[in-house]
PDB file of C-alpha atoms in Angstrom:
ATOM      1  CA  UNK A   1     121.811 121.534 115.680  1.00  0.00           C
ATOM      2  CA  UNK A   2     120.417 122.621 112.351  1.00  0.00           C
ATOM      3  CA  UNK A   3     118.185 125.226 112.079  1.00  0.00           C
ATOM      4  CA  UNK A   4     114.994 125.931 109.639  1.00  0.00           C
ATOM      5  CA  UNK A   5     113.985 129.227 109.544  1.00  0.00           C
ATOM      6  CA  UNK A   6     110.649 129.621 106.997  1.00  0.00           C
ATOM      7  CA  UNK A   7     109.484 132.628 105.981  1.00  0.00           C
ATOM      8  CA  UNK A   8     106.785 134.139 106.293  1.00  0.00           C
ATOM      9  CA  UNK A   9     105.283 133.444 109.268  1.00  0.00           C
ATOM     10  CA  UNK A  10     101.710 134.536 108.034  1.00  0.00           C
ATOM     11  CA  UNK A  11     100.006 134.919 104.689  1.00  0.00           C
ATOM     12  CA  UNK A  12      96.488 135.679 103.499  1.00  0.00           C
ATOM     13  CA  UNK A  13      96.611 134.431 100.091  1.00  0.00           C
ATOM     14  CA  UNK A  14      93.255 134.631  97.441  1.00  0.00           C
ATOM     15  CA  UNK A  15      92.366 131.238  95.712  1.00  0.00           C
ATOM     16  CA  UNK A  16      93.712 130.608  92.924  1.00  0.00           C
ATOM     17  CA  UNK A  17      96.706 133.257  94.152  1.00  0.00           C
ATOM     18  CA  UNK A  18     100.149 131.281  93.406  1.00  0.00           C
ATOM     19  CA  UNK A  19     101.806 130.776  97.003  1.00  0.00           C
ATOM     20  CA  UNK A  20     105.644 130.298  97.821  1.00  0.00           C
ATOM     21  CA  UNK A  21     107.281 129.732 101.115  1.00  0.00           C
ATOM     22  CA  UNK A  22     110.687 129.448 101.233  1.00  0.00           C
ATOM     23  CA  UNK A  23     113.384 127.755 104.176  1.00  0.00           C
ATOM     24  CA  UNK A  24     116.627 128.174 104.794  1.00  0.00           C
ATOM     25  CA  UNK A  25     119.246 125.704 106.642  1.00  0.00           C
ATOM     26  CA  UNK A  26     121.626 127.150 109.060  1.00  0.00           C
ATOM     27  CA  UNK A  27     124.026 125.016 106.360  1.00  0.00           C
ATOM     28  CA  UNK A  28     124.024 122.998 103.445  1.00  0.00           C
ATOM     29  CA  UNK A  29     121.564 119.727 103.750  1.00  0.00           C
ATOM     30  CA  UNK A  30     121.954 118.090 100.476  1.00  0.00           C
ATOM     31  CA  UNK A  31     118.388 117.890  99.466  1.00  0.00           C
ATOM     32  CA  UNK A  32     117.034 116.522 102.824  1.00  0.00           C
ATOM     33  CA  UNK A  33     114.666 118.758 102.620  1.00  0.00           C
ATOM     34  CA  UNK A  34     110.985 118.474 103.675  1.00  0.00           C
ATOM     35  CA  UNK A  35     107.532 119.741 103.783  1.00  0.00           C
ATOM     36  CA  UNK A  36     103.980 119.055 105.601  1.00  0.00           C
ATOM     37  CA  UNK A  37     101.090 120.475 105.937  1.00  0.00           C
ATOM     38  CA  UNK A  38      98.719 120.503 109.656  1.00  0.00           C
ATOM     39  CA  UNK A  39      95.016 121.502 109.270  1.00  0.00           C
ATOM     40  CA  UNK A  40      93.445 122.644 112.678  1.00  0.00           C
ATOM     41  CA  UNK A  41      93.565 119.996 115.006  1.00  0.00           C
ATOM     42  CA  UNK A  42      94.602 116.893 112.476  1.00  0.00           C
ATOM     43  CA  UNK A  43      98.288 115.498 112.136  1.00  0.00           C
ATOM     44  CA  UNK A  44     100.903 116.890 109.726  1.00  0.00           C
ATOM     45  CA  UNK A  45     101.140 115.186 106.533  1.00  0.00           C
ATOM     46  CA  UNK A  46     103.662 114.579 104.682  1.00  0.00           C
ATOM     47  CA  UNK A  47     103.208 116.830 101.560  1.00  0.00           C
ATOM     48  CA  UNK A  48     107.350 116.720  99.640  1.00  0.00           C
ATOM     49  CA  UNK A  49     110.016 114.912 100.265  1.00  0.00           C
ATOM     50  CA  UNK A  50     113.806 115.181  99.689  1.00  0.00           C
ATOM     51  CA  UNK A  51     112.891 118.833  98.158  1.00  0.00           C
ATOM     52  CA  UNK A  52     111.396 117.858  95.247  1.00  0.00           C
ATOM     53  CA  UNK A  53     110.435 114.251  95.575  1.00  0.00           C
ATOM     54  CA  UNK A  54     106.258 114.747  95.453  1.00  0.00           C
ATOM     55  CA  UNK A  55     104.066 111.967  96.858  1.00  0.00           C
ATOM     56  CA  UNK A  56     101.314 109.989  96.361  1.00  0.00           C
ATOM     57  CA  UNK A  57      97.478 110.916  96.569  1.00  0.00           C
ATOM     58  CA  UNK A  58      99.258 114.758  96.256  1.00  0.00           C
ATOM     59  CA  UNK A  59      97.559 117.504  94.094  1.00  0.00           C
ATOM     60  CA  UNK A  60      99.963 118.444  91.286  1.00  0.00           C
ATOM     61  CA  UNK A  61     100.440 122.371  92.565  1.00  0.00           C
ATOM     62  CA  UNK A  62     102.099 121.540  94.825  1.00  0.00           C
ATOM     63  CA  UNK A  63     105.393 120.951  94.227  1.00  0.00           C
ATOM     64  CA  UNK A  64     108.952 122.045  96.075  1.00  0.00           C
ATOM     65  CA  UNK A  65     113.015 123.352  95.189  1.00  0.00           C
ATOM     66  CA  UNK A  66     116.122 124.154  96.114  1.00  0.00           C
ATOM     67  CA  UNK A  67     119.386 122.044  97.600  1.00  0.00           C
ATOM     68  CA  UNK A  68     121.692 122.964 100.314  1.00  0.00           C
ATOM     69  CA  UNK A  69     120.614 125.510 102.301  1.00  0.00           C
ATOM     70  CA  UNK A  70     117.614 126.980 100.767  1.00  0.00           C
ATOM     71  CA  UNK A  71     114.634 126.160  99.616  1.00  0.00           C
ATOM     72  CA  UNK A  72     111.338 126.433  98.185  1.00  0.00           C
ATOM     73  CA  UNK A  73     107.340 125.450  98.649  1.00  0.00           C
ATOM     74  CA  UNK A  74     105.063 126.576  96.425  1.00  0.00           C
ATOM     75  CA  UNK A  75     101.453 126.117  96.264  1.00  0.00           C
ATOM     76  CA  UNK A  76      99.658 126.305  91.991  1.00  0.00           C
ATOM     77  CA  UNK A  77      95.775 127.541  92.201  1.00  0.00           C
ATOM     78  CA  UNK A  78      95.653 127.794  96.028  1.00  0.00           C
ATOM     79  CA  UNK A  79      92.791 125.810  96.586  1.00  0.00           C
ATOM     80  CA  UNK A  80      90.251 126.417  99.905  1.00  0.00           C
ATOM     81  CA  UNK A  81      91.437 123.592 101.497  1.00  0.00           C
ATOM     82  CA  UNK A  82      94.828 124.145 101.314  1.00  0.00           C
ATOM     83  CA  UNK A  83      94.133 126.875 104.140  1.00  0.00           C
ATOM     84  CA  UNK A  84      97.016 124.892 106.805  1.00  0.00           C
ATOM     85  CA  UNK A  85     100.280 125.573 108.720  1.00  0.00           C
ATOM     86  CA  UNK A  86     103.122 124.402 106.734  1.00  0.00           C
ATOM     87  CA  UNK A  87     107.023 123.099 107.851  1.00  0.00           C
ATOM     88  CA  UNK A  88     109.868 122.512 106.483  1.00  0.00           C
ATOM     89  CA  UNK A  89     111.689 119.916 108.028  1.00  0.00           C
ATOM     90  CA  UNK A  90     115.647 118.995 108.106  1.00  0.00           C
ATOM     91  CA  UNK A  91     116.830 115.180 108.364  1.00  0.00           C
ATOM     92  CA  UNK A  92     120.552 115.776 106.916  1.00  0.00           C
ATOM     93  CA  UNK A  93     121.659 115.628 110.580  1.00  0.00           C
ATOM     94  CA  UNK A  94     121.648 111.682 112.413  1.00  0.00           C
ATOM     95  CA  UNK A  95     122.105 113.171 115.317  1.00  0.00           C
ATOM     96  CA  UNK A  96     118.812 114.684 115.863  1.00  0.00           C
ATOM     97  CA  UNK A  97     116.078 116.401 113.170  1.00  0.00           C
ATOM     98  CA  UNK A  98     114.728 119.249 113.679  1.00  0.00           C
ATOM     99  CA  UNK A  99     111.810 121.394 111.809  1.00  0.00           C
ATOM    100  CA  UNK A 100     111.455 125.549 111.017  1.00  0.00           C
ATOM    101  CA  UNK A 101     108.913 127.558 112.881  1.00  0.00           C
ATOM    102  CA  UNK A 102     106.070 127.248 110.614  1.00  0.00           C
ATOM    103  CA  UNK A 103     104.114 129.358 108.475  1.00  0.00           C
ATOM    104  CA  UNK A 104     100.336 129.688 108.404  1.00  0.00           C
ATOM    105  CA  UNK A 105      98.425 130.482 105.098  1.00  0.00           C
ATOM    106  CA  UNK A 106      94.871 131.650 105.098  1.00  0.00           C
ATOM    107  CA  UNK A 107      92.158 132.446 103.120  1.00  0.00           C
ATOM    108  CA  UNK A 108      91.724 135.337 102.671  1.00  0.00           C
TER     109      UNK A 108
ATOM    110  CA  UNK B   1      96.456 100.328 105.771  1.00  0.00           C
ATOM    111  CA  UNK B   2      99.095 101.934 108.013  1.00  0.00           C
ATOM    112  CA  UNK B   3      97.944 102.739 111.596  1.00  0.00           C
ATOM    113  CA  UNK B   4      99.326 104.633 114.314  1.00  0.00           C
ATOM    114  CA  UNK B   5      97.196 104.468 117.272  1.00  0.00           C
ATOM    115  CA  UNK B   6      97.754 106.620 120.948  1.00  0.00           C
ATOM    116  CA  UNK B   7      96.203 106.432 124.020  1.00  0.00           C
ATOM    117  CA  UNK B   8      94.371 108.983 125.260  1.00  0.00           C
ATOM    118  CA  UNK B   9      94.625 112.412 126.691  1.00  0.00           C
ATOM    119  CA  UNK B  10      95.926 112.436 130.434  1.00  0.00           C
ATOM    120  CA  UNK B  11      96.686 115.330 132.926  1.00  0.00           C
ATOM    121  CA  UNK B  12      99.741 115.062 135.141  1.00  0.00           C
ATOM    122  CA  UNK B  13     100.604 117.134 138.115  1.00  0.00           C
ATOM    123  CA  UNK B  14     103.536 119.225 138.364  1.00  0.00           C
ATOM    124  CA  UNK B  15     106.773 116.674 138.534  1.00  0.00           C
ATOM    125  CA  UNK B  16     104.896 113.834 137.533  1.00  0.00           C
ATOM    126  CA  UNK B  17     105.989 110.843 135.066  1.00  0.00           C
ATOM    127  CA  UNK B  18     103.174 110.314 131.964  1.00  0.00           C
ATOM    128  CA  UNK B  19     103.949 107.563 130.081  1.00  0.00           C
ATOM    129  CA  UNK B  20     102.631 107.736 126.001  1.00  0.00           C
ATOM    130  CA  UNK B  21     101.479 104.501 124.053  1.00  0.00           C
ATOM    131  CA  UNK B  22     101.244 104.195 120.107  1.00  0.00           C
ATOM    132  CA  UNK B  23     100.927 100.740 118.841  1.00  0.00           C
ATOM    133  CA  UNK B  24     101.217 100.014 114.980  1.00  0.00           C
ATOM    134  CA  UNK B  25      99.756  98.497 112.146  1.00  0.00           C
ATOM    135  CA  UNK B  26      99.139  97.547 108.725  1.00  0.00           C
ATOM    136  CA  UNK B  27     102.934  96.794 108.477  1.00  0.00           C
ATOM    137  CA  UNK B  28     105.985  94.868 109.928  1.00  0.00           C
ATOM    138  CA  UNK B  29     106.870  96.378 113.655  1.00  0.00           C
ATOM    139  CA  UNK B  30     110.525  96.323 113.109  1.00  0.00           C
ATOM    140  CA  UNK B  31     110.279  97.967 109.806  1.00  0.00           C
ATOM    141  CA  UNK B  32     110.401 101.648 110.459  1.00  0.00           C
ATOM    142  CA  UNK B  33     111.271 103.774 113.193  1.00  0.00           C
ATOM    143  CA  UNK B  34     109.730 105.736 115.754  1.00  0.00           C
ATOM    144  CA  UNK B  35     110.333 109.946 115.870  1.00  0.00           C
ATOM    145  CA  UNK B  36     107.859 111.516 118.776  1.00  0.00           C
ATOM    146  CA  UNK B  37     107.510 115.117 118.062  1.00  0.00           C
ATOM    147  CA  UNK B  38     105.676 117.520 120.798  1.00  0.00           C
ATOM    148  CA  UNK B  39     103.729 120.690 119.761  1.00  0.00           C
ATOM    149  CA  UNK B  40     102.738 123.131 122.811  1.00  0.00           C
ATOM    150  CA  UNK B  41      99.852 124.384 122.367  1.00  0.00           C
ATOM    151  CA  UNK B  42      99.106 127.457 119.245  1.00  0.00           C
ATOM    152  CA  UNK B  43     102.949 126.426 118.631  1.00  0.00           C
ATOM    153  CA  UNK B  44     104.979 124.255 115.741  1.00  0.00           C
ATOM    154  CA  UNK B  45     106.979 121.012 116.309  1.00  0.00           C
ATOM    155  CA  UNK B  46     109.946 119.646 118.682  1.00  0.00           C
ATOM    156  CA  UNK B  47     111.579 116.299 117.885  1.00  0.00           C
ATOM    157  CA  UNK B  48     111.700 114.888 120.645  1.00  0.00           C
ATOM    158  CA  UNK B  49     113.934 111.148 119.691  1.00  0.00           C
ATOM    159  CA  UNK B  50     113.355 108.694 117.958  1.00  0.00           C
ATOM    160  CA  UNK B  51     113.645 104.579 118.605  1.00  0.00           C
ATOM    161  CA  UNK B  52     114.562 101.638 116.466  1.00  0.00           C
ATOM    162  CA  UNK B  53     111.728  99.452 116.650  1.00  0.00           C
ATOM    163  CA  UNK B  54     114.092  96.308 116.016  1.00  0.00           C
ATOM    164  CA  UNK B  55     116.576  96.700 118.198  1.00  0.00           C
ATOM    165  CA  UNK B  56     115.010  98.579 120.468  1.00  0.00           C
ATOM    166  CA  UNK B  57     117.717 101.441 120.138  1.00  0.00           C
ATOM    167  CA  UNK B  58     117.101 105.057 121.330  1.00  0.00           C
ATOM    168  CA  UNK B  59     118.880 109.215 120.410  1.00  0.00           C
ATOM    169  CA  UNK B  60     117.569 111.641 122.146  1.00  0.00           C
ATOM    170  CA  UNK B  61     117.166 115.132 121.353  1.00  0.00           C
ATOM    171  CA  UNK B  62     119.856 117.299 123.834  1.00  0.00           C
ATOM    172  CA  UNK B  63     116.611 118.940 125.143  1.00  0.00           C
ATOM    173  CA  UNK B  64     114.827 115.977 126.486  1.00  0.00           C
ATOM    174  CA  UNK B  65     117.972 114.085 127.567  1.00  0.00           C
ATOM    175  CA  UNK B  66     117.775 112.810 131.106  1.00  0.00           C
ATOM    176  CA  UNK B  67     114.558 113.703 130.925  1.00  0.00           C
ATOM    177  CA  UNK B  68     112.437 111.198 128.528  1.00  0.00           C
ATOM    178  CA  UNK B  69     112.867 106.917 127.897  1.00  0.00           C
ATOM    179  CA  UNK B  70     110.916 105.747 125.198  1.00  0.00           C
ATOM    180  CA  UNK B  71     110.761 101.656 124.412  1.00  0.00           C
ATOM    181  CA  UNK B  72     108.966  99.466 122.226  1.00  0.00           C
ATOM    182  CA  UNK B  73     107.349  95.850 122.717  1.00  0.00           C
ATOM    183  CA  UNK B  74     107.284  94.275 119.636  1.00  0.00           C
ATOM    184  CA  UNK B  75     104.888  91.070 120.440  1.00  0.00           C
ATOM    185  CA  UNK B  76     102.203  94.032 121.087  1.00  0.00           C
ATOM    186  CA  UNK B  77     103.850  96.200 118.111  1.00  0.00           C
ATOM    187  CA  UNK B  78     103.574  99.508 120.635  1.00  0.00           C
ATOM    188  CA  UNK B  79     106.321 102.505 121.144  1.00  0.00           C
ATOM    189  CA  UNK B  80     106.286 103.981 125.029  1.00  0.00           C
ATOM    190  CA  UNK B  81     107.784 107.388 125.148  1.00  0.00           C
ATOM    191  CA  UNK B  82     107.743 108.685 129.410  1.00  0.00           C
ATOM    192  CA  UNK B  83     108.777 111.505 129.868  1.00  0.00           C
ATOM    193  CA  UNK B  84     109.390 112.726 133.748  1.00  0.00           C
ATOM    194  CA  UNK B  85     109.557 115.610 135.659  1.00  0.00           C
ATOM    195  CA  UNK B  86     106.790 116.953 133.925  1.00  0.00           C
ATOM    196  CA  UNK B  87     106.902 120.730 134.058  1.00  0.00           C
ATOM    197  CA  UNK B  88     103.555 122.795 133.137  1.00  0.00           C
ATOM    198  CA  UNK B  89     105.701 123.764 129.375  1.00  0.00           C
ATOM    199  CA  UNK B  90     105.200 120.794 128.825  1.00  0.00           C
ATOM    200  CA  UNK B  91     101.726 120.419 128.182  1.00  0.00           C
ATOM    201  CA  UNK B  92     101.511 119.579 124.584  1.00  0.00           C
ATOM    202  CA  UNK B  93     100.101 117.595 122.632  1.00  0.00           C
ATOM    203  CA  UNK B  94     102.368 114.576 121.367  1.00  0.00           C
ATOM    204  CA  UNK B  95     103.121 112.811 117.709  1.00  0.00           C
ATOM    205  CA  UNK B  96     104.390 109.262 117.673  1.00  0.00           C
ATOM    206  CA  UNK B  97     105.816 109.095 113.770  1.00  0.00           C
ATOM    207  CA  UNK B  98     107.305 106.842 111.680  1.00  0.00           C
ATOM    208  CA  UNK B  99     110.269 106.467 109.168  1.00  0.00           C
ATOM    209  CA  UNK B 100     111.689 104.183 106.906  1.00  0.00           C
ATOM    210  CA  UNK B 101     115.132 104.929 108.782  1.00  0.00           C
ATOM    211  CA  UNK B 102     116.209 107.092 110.926  1.00  0.00           C
ATOM    212  CA  UNK B 103     117.380 110.250 109.080  1.00  0.00           C
ATOM    213  CA  UNK B 104     114.325 110.042 106.326  1.00  0.00           C
ATOM    214  CA  UNK B 105     110.555 112.602 106.086  1.00  0.00           C
ATOM    215  CA  UNK B 106     108.057 111.446 108.475  1.00  0.00           C
ATOM    216  CA  UNK B 107     105.785 109.038 106.517  1.00  0.00           C
ATOM    217  CA  UNK B 108     103.133 108.611 108.838  1.00  0.00           C
ATOM    218  CA  UNK B 109     101.988 110.546 112.064  1.00  0.00           C
ATOM    219  CA  UNK B 110      99.784 108.731 115.149  1.00  0.00           C
ATOM    220  CA  UNK B 111      96.429 111.438 115.902  1.00  0.00           C
ATOM    221  CA  UNK B 112      98.560 112.968 118.624  1.00  0.00           C
ATOM    222  CA  UNK B 113      98.372 112.412 122.500  1.00  0.00           C
ATOM    223  CA  UNK B 114      97.329 115.462 124.579  1.00  0.00           C
ATOM    224  CA  UNK B 115      99.022 115.363 128.038  1.00  0.00           C
ATOM    225  CA  UNK B 116      98.587 118.362 130.437  1.00  0.00           C
ATOM    226  CA  UNK B 117     100.631 118.987 133.473  1.00  0.00           C
ATOM    227  CA  UNK B 118      98.501 121.440 136.073  1.00  0.00           C
ATOM    228  CA  UNK B 119      98.834 121.720 139.542  1.00  0.00           C
TER     229      UNK B 119
END
């Protein structure tokens, strides 16, 4: 099983600040890494696919980068509505897809 | 627009089984794979398995092998997830979610179904 480890687990940020969340895979997964946002009592929502590809309707302040084992989700100029938990997800393994443990972003 | 509508909340006793449904609309049912992902209270996302609605083939996470069964009914565009031998640790919100191919980002999610296992 490919293990995804996110850091940090929790981040408290002021509005307009830049947020960086990292996701490290236990083995190389190419660019098969995706990011989701989950707000309280809501279903997850796809933010970024294949490490850096944007999703229609997602604000441009969200971006992704990385390949192989190290990936980053960046939120430029954080807004209050971005308070959520963010998950990375790998689809490299056809046998079992896995998620990171999540990073909770709180607005100060 | 794509919609995945799940069945309502369930309360089950330990040892029982639960069957959750997920009705798809807004797209060709057999064109998207369907995953099942669960989330225990205050915890992260856990992938349980996947079904190909076209042929009915399935692949389950090793952790759930032998306890989970995923099926589909193409006549009603509905997929089902049945989990047996329930224990308290199975208390969670269960999501159905679709992707274009098996190994791909998950594009659409259902609203979730809370399953509570309690004596």
